PDB file of C-alpha atoms in Angstrom:
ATOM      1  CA  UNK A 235      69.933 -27.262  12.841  1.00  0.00           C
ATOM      2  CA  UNK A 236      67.502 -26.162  14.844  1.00  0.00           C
ATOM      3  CA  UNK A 237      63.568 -25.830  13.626  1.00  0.00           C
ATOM      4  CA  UNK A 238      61.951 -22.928  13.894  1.00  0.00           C
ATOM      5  CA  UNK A 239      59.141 -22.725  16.322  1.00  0.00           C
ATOM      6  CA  UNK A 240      55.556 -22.955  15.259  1.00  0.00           C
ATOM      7  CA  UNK A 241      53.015 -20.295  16.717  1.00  0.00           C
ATOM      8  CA  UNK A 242      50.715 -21.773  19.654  1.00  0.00           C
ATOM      9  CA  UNK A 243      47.433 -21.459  18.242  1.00  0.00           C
ATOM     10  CA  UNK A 244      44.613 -19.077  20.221  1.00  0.00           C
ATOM     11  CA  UNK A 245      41.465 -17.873  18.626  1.00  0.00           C
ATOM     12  CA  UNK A 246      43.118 -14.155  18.626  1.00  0.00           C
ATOM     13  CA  UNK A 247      46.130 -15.417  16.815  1.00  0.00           C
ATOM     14  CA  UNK A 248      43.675 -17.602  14.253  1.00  0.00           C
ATOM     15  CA  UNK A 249      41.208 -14.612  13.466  1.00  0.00           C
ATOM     16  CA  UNK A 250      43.928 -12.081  13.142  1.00  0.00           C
ATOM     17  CA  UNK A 251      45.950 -14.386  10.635  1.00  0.00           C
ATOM     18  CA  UNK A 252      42.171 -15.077   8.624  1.00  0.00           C
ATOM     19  CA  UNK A 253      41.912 -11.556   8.669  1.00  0.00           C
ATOM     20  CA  UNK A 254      45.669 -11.252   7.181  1.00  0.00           C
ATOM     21  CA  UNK A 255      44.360 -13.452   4.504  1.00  0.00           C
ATOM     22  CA  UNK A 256      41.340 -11.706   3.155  1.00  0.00           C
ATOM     23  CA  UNK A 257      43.025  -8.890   3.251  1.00  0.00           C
ATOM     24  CA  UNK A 258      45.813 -10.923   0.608  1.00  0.00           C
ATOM     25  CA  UNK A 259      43.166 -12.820  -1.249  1.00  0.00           C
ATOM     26  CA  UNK A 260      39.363 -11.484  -0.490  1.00  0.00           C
ATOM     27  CA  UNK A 261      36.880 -12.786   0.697  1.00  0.00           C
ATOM     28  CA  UNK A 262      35.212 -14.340  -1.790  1.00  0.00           C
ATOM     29  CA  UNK A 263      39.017 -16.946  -2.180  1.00  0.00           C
ATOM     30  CA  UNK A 264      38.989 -17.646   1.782  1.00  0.00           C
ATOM     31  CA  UNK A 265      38.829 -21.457   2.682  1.00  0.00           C
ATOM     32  CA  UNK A 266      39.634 -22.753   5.756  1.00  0.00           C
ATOM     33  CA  UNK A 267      41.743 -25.331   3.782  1.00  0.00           C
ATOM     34  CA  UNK A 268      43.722 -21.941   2.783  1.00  0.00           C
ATOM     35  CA  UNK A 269      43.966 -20.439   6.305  1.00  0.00           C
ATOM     36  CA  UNK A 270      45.627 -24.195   7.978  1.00  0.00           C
ATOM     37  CA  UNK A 271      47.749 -23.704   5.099  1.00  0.00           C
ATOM     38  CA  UNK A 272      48.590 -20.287   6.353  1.00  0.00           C
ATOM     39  CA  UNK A 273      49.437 -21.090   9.432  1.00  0.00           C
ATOM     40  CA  UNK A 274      51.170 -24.185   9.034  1.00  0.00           C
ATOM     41  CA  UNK A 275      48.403 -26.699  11.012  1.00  0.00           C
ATOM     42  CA  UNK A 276      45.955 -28.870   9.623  1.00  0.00           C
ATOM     43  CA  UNK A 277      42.855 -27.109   8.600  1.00  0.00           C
ATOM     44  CA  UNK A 278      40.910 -28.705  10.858  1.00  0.00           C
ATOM     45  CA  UNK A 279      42.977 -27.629  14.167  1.00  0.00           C
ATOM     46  CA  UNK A 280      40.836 -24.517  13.747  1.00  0.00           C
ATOM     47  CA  UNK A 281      37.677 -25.704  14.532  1.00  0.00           C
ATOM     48  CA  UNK A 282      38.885 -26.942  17.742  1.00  0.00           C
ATOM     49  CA  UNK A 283      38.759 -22.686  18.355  1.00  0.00           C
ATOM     50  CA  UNK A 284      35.792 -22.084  15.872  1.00  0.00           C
ATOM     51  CA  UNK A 285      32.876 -24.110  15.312  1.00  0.00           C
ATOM     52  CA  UNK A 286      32.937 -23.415  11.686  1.00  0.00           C
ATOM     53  CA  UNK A 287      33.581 -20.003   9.018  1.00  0.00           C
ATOM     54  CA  UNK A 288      30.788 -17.790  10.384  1.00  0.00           C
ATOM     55  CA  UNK A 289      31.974 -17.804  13.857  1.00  0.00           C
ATOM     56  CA  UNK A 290      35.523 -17.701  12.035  1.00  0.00           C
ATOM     57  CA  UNK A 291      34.179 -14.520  10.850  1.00  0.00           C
ATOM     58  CA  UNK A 292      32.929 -13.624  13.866  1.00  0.00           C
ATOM     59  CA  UNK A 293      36.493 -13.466  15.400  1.00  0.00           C
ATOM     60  CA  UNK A 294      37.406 -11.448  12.259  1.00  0.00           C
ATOM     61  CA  UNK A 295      34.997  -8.530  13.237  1.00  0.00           C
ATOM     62  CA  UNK A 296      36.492  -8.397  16.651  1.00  0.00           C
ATOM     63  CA  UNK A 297      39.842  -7.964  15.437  1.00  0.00           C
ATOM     64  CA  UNK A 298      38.650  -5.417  13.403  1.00  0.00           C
ATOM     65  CA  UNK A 299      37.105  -4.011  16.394  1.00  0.00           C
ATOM     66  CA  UNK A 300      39.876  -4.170  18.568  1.00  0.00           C
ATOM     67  CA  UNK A 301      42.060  -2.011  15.935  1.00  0.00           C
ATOM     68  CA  UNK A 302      39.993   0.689  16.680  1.00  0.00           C
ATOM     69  CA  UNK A 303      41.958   0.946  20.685  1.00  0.00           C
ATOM     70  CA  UNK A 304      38.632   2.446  22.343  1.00  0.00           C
ATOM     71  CA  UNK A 305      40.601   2.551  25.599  1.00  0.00           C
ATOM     72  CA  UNK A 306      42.396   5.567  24.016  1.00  0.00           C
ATOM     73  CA  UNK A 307      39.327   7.614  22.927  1.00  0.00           C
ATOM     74  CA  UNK A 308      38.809  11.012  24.354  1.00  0.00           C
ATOM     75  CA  UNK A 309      36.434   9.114  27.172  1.00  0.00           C
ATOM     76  CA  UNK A 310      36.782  12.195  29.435  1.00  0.00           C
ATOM     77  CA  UNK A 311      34.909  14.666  26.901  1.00  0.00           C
ATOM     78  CA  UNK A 312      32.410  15.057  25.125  1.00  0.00           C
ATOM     79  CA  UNK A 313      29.851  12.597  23.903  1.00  0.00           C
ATOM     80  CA  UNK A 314      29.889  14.654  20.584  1.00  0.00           C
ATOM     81  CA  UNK A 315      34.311  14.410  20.735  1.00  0.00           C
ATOM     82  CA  UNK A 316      34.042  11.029  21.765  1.00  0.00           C
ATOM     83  CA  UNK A 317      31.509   9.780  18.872  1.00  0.00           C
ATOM     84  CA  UNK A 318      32.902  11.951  16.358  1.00  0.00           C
ATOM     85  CA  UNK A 319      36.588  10.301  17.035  1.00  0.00           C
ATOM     86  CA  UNK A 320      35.204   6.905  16.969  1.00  0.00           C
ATOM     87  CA  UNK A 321      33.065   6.983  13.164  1.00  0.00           C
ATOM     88  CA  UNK A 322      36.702   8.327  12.155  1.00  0.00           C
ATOM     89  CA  UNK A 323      38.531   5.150  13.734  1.00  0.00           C
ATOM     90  CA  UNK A 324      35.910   2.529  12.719  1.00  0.00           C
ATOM     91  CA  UNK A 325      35.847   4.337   8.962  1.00  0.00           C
ATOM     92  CA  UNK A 326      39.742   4.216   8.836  1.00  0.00           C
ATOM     93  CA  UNK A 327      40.099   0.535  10.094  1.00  0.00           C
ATOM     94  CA  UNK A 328      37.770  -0.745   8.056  1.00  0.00           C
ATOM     95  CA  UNK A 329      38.760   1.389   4.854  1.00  0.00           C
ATOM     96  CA  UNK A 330      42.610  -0.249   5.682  1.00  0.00           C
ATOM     97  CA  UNK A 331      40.837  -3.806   5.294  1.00  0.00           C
ATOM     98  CA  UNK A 332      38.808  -3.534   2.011  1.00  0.00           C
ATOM     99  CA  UNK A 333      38.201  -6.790   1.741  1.00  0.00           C
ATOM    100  CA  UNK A 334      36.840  -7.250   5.155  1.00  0.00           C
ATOM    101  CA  UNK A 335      33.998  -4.664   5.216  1.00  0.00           C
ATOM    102  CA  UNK A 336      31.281  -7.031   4.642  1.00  0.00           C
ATOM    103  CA  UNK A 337      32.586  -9.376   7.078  1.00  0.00           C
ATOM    104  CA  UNK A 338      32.092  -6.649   9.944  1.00  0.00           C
ATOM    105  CA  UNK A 339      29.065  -5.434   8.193  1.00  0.00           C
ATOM    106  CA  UNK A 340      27.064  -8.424   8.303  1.00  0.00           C
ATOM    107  CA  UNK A 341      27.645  -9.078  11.935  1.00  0.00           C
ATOM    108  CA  UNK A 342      26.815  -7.374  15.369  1.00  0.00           C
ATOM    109  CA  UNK A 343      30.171  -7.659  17.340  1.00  0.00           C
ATOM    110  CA  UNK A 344      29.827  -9.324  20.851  1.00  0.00           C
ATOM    111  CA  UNK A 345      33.326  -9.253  22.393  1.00  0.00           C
ATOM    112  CA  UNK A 346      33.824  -7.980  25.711  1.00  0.00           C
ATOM    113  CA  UNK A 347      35.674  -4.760  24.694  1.00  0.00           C
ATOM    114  CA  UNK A 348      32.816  -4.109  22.550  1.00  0.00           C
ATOM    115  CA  UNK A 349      30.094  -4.719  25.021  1.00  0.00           C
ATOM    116  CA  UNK A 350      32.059  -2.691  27.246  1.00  0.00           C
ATOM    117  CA  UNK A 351      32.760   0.315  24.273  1.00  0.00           C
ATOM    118  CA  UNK A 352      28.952   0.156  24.166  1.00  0.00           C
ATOM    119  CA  UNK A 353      28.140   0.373  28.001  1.00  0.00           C
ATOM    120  CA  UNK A 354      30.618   3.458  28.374  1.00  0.00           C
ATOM    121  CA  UNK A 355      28.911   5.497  25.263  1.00  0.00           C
ATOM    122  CA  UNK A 356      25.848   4.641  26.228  1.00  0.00           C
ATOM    123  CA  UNK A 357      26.796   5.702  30.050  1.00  0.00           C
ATOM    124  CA  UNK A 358      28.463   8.849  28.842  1.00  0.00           C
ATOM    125  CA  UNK A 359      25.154  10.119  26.558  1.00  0.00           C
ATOM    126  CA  UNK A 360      23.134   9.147  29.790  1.00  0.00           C
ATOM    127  CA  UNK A 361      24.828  11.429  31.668  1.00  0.00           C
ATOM    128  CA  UNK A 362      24.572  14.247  28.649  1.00  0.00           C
ATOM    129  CA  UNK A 363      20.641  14.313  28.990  1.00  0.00           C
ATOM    130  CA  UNK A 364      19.878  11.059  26.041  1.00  0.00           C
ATOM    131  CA  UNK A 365      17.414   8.550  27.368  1.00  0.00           C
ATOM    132  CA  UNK A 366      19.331   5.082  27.259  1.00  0.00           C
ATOM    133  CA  UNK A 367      17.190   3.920  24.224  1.00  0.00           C
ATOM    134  CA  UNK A 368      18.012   7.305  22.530  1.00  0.00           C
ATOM    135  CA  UNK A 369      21.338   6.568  22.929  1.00  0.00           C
ATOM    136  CA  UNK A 370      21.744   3.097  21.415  1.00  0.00           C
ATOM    137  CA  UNK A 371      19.811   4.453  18.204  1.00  0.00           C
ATOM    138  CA  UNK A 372      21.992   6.989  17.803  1.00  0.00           C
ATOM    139  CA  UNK A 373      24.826   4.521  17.889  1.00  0.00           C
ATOM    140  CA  UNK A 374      23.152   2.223  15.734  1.00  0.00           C
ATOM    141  CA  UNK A 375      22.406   5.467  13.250  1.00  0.00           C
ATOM    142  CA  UNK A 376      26.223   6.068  12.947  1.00  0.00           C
ATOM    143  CA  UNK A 377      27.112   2.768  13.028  1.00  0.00           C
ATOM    144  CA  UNK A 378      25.373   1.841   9.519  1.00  0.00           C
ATOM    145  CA  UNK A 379      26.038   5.284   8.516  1.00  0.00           C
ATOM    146  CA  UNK A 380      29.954   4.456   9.065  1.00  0.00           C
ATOM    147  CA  UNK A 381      29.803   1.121   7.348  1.00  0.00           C
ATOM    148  CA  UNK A 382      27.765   2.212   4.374  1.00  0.00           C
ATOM    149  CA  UNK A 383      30.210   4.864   3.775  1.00  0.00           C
ATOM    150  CA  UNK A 384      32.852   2.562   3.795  1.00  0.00           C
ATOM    151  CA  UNK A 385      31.148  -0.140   1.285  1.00  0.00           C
ATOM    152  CA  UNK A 386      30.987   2.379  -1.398  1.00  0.00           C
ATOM    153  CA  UNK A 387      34.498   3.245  -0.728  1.00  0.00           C
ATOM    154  CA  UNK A 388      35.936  -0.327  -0.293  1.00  0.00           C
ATOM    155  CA  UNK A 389      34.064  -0.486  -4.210  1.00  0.00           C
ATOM    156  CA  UNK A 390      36.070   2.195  -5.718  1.00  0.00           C
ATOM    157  CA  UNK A 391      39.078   1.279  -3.993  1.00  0.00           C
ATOM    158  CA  UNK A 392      38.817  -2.534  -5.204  1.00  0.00           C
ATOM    159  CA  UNK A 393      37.800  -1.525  -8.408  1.00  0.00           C
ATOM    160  CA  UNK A 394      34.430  -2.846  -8.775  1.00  0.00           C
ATOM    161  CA  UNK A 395      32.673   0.606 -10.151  1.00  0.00           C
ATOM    162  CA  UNK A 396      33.478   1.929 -13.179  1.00  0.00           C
ATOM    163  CA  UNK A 397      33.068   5.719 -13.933  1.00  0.00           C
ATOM    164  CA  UNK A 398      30.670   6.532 -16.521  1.00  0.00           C
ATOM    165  CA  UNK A 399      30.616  10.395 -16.296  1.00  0.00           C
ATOM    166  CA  UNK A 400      30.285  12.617 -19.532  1.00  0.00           C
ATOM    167  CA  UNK A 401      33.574  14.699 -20.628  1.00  0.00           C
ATOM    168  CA  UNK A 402      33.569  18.393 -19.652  1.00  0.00           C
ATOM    169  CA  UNK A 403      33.023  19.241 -23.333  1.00  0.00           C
ATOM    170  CA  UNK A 404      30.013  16.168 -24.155  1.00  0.00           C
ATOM    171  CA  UNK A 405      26.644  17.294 -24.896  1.00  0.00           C
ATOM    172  CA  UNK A 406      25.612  15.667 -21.966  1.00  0.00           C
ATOM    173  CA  UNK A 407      27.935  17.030 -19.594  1.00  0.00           C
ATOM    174  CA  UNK A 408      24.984  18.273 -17.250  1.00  0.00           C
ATOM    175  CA  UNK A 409      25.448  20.248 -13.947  1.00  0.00           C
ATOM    176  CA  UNK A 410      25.074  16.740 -11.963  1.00  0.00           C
ATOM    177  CA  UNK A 411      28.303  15.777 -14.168  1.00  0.00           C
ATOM    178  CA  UNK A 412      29.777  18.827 -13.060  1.00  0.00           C
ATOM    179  CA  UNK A 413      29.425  18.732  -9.343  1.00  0.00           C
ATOM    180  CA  UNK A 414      30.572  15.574  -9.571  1.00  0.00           C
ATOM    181  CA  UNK A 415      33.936  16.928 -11.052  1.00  0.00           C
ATOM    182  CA  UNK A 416      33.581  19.171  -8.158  1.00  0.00           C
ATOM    183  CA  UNK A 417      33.905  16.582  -5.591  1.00  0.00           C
ATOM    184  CA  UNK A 418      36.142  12.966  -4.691  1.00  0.00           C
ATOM    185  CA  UNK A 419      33.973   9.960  -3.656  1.00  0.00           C
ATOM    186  CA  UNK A 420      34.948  10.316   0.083  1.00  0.00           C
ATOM    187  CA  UNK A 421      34.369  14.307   1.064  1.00  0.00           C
ATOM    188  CA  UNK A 422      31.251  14.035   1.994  1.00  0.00           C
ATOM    189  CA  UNK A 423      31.499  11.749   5.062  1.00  0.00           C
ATOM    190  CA  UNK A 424      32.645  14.980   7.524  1.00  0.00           C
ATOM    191  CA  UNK A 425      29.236  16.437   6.156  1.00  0.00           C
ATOM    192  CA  UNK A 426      27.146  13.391   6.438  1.00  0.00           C
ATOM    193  CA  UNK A 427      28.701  13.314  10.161  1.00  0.00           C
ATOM    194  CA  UNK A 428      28.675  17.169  11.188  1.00  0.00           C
ATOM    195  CA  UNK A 429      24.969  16.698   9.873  1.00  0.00           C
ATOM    196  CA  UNK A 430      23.806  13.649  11.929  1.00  0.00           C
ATOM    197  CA  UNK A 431      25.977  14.731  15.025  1.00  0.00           C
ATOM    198  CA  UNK A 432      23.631  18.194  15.047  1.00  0.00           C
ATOM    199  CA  UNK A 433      21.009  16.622  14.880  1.00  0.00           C
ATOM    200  CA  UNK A 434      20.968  13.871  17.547  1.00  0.00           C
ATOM    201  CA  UNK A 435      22.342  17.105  19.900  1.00  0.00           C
ATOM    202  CA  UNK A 436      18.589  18.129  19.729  1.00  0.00           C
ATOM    203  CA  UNK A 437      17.423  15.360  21.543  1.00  0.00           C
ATOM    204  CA  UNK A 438      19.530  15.023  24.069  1.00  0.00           C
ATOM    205  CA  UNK A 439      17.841  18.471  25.057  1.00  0.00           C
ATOM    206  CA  UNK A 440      14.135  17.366  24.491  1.00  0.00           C
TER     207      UNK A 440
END
């Protein structure tokens, strides 16, 4: 009978199956010992690719980043199209990987398609009247903007915050607890965005 084959190993192939795994397990369970287990090589056949869990992580975050397909963003519009597009793509993929948010969070991403993502944005605002340095804090603005909103998320989603608001008819049901009843825990992103988006427009034009 014949065996099945075993996968040849790459660093793209490694990261995305680590990523596979904290998405299954979290974070917090990840071992290497865990990840050789998953894919059927000795645990330390991986750091023949990564020099040890943080750069492991590392190749997490560009997964994550490649998810996102940049190539395919609206490159021939808009700065405001094209940045508005991308804090949608980076919230979704990293709202579809819970687990992972504080992996990307807690590094800067250097892989070439990033670099390259950054260079084009960065090219495109040029061109739109932003100074260069303008344009990378405005990138960094939406970037932490984009991540924070999705930590608070990934909380509720995991179930790590626990509701505490009054009833309708408690005697401390105040107008905050009302609002609140008003609104989900996510509609306010478009807002946050629309809001930020605005105002960066203004200095483009100064």
């Amino acid at each position: 009978m014949k065996q099945p084959t075993r996968p040849t190993l790459t660093r793209e192939y490694i990261a995305a199956t680590a990523l596979e795994l904290v998405d299954t397990i979290g974070r917090e369970k990840f071992s290497m010992r865990k990840l050789g287990a998953e894919l059927g090589f000795d645990p330390m056949a991986v750091y023949r690719y990564f020099a040890d869990q943080e750069a492991l992580f590392d190749g997490i975050a560009e997964t994550l980043f490649r998810e996102l397909d940049t190539e395919t963003l609206p490159w021939q519009g808009s700065w405001r199209v094209l940045a508005e597009q991308y804090a949608h793509r980076l919230r979704d993929t990293l709202l579809a990987h819970p687990h992972a948010v504080t992996i990307f969070a807690t590094r800067p991403v250097r892989s070439a398609a990033a670099i390259d993502t950054g260079t084009r944005m960065i090219e495109l605002m040029t061109a739109a009247g932003f100074a260069p340095a303008v344009a990378l804090r405005i990138m960094r603005c939406l970037r932490e903007f984009i991540i924070g909103h999705a930590l608070s998320l990934t909380v509720v989603q995991l179930g790590e915050r626990r509701s505490r608001k009054p009833a309708p008819e408690s005697e401390t049901y105040t107008v905050l607890a009302e609002a609140a009843d008003s609104t989900s825990v996510d509609d306010h992103f478009e807002l946050g965005l629309a809001a930020m988006l605005d105002s960066f427009a203004r200095l483009g034009s100064e």
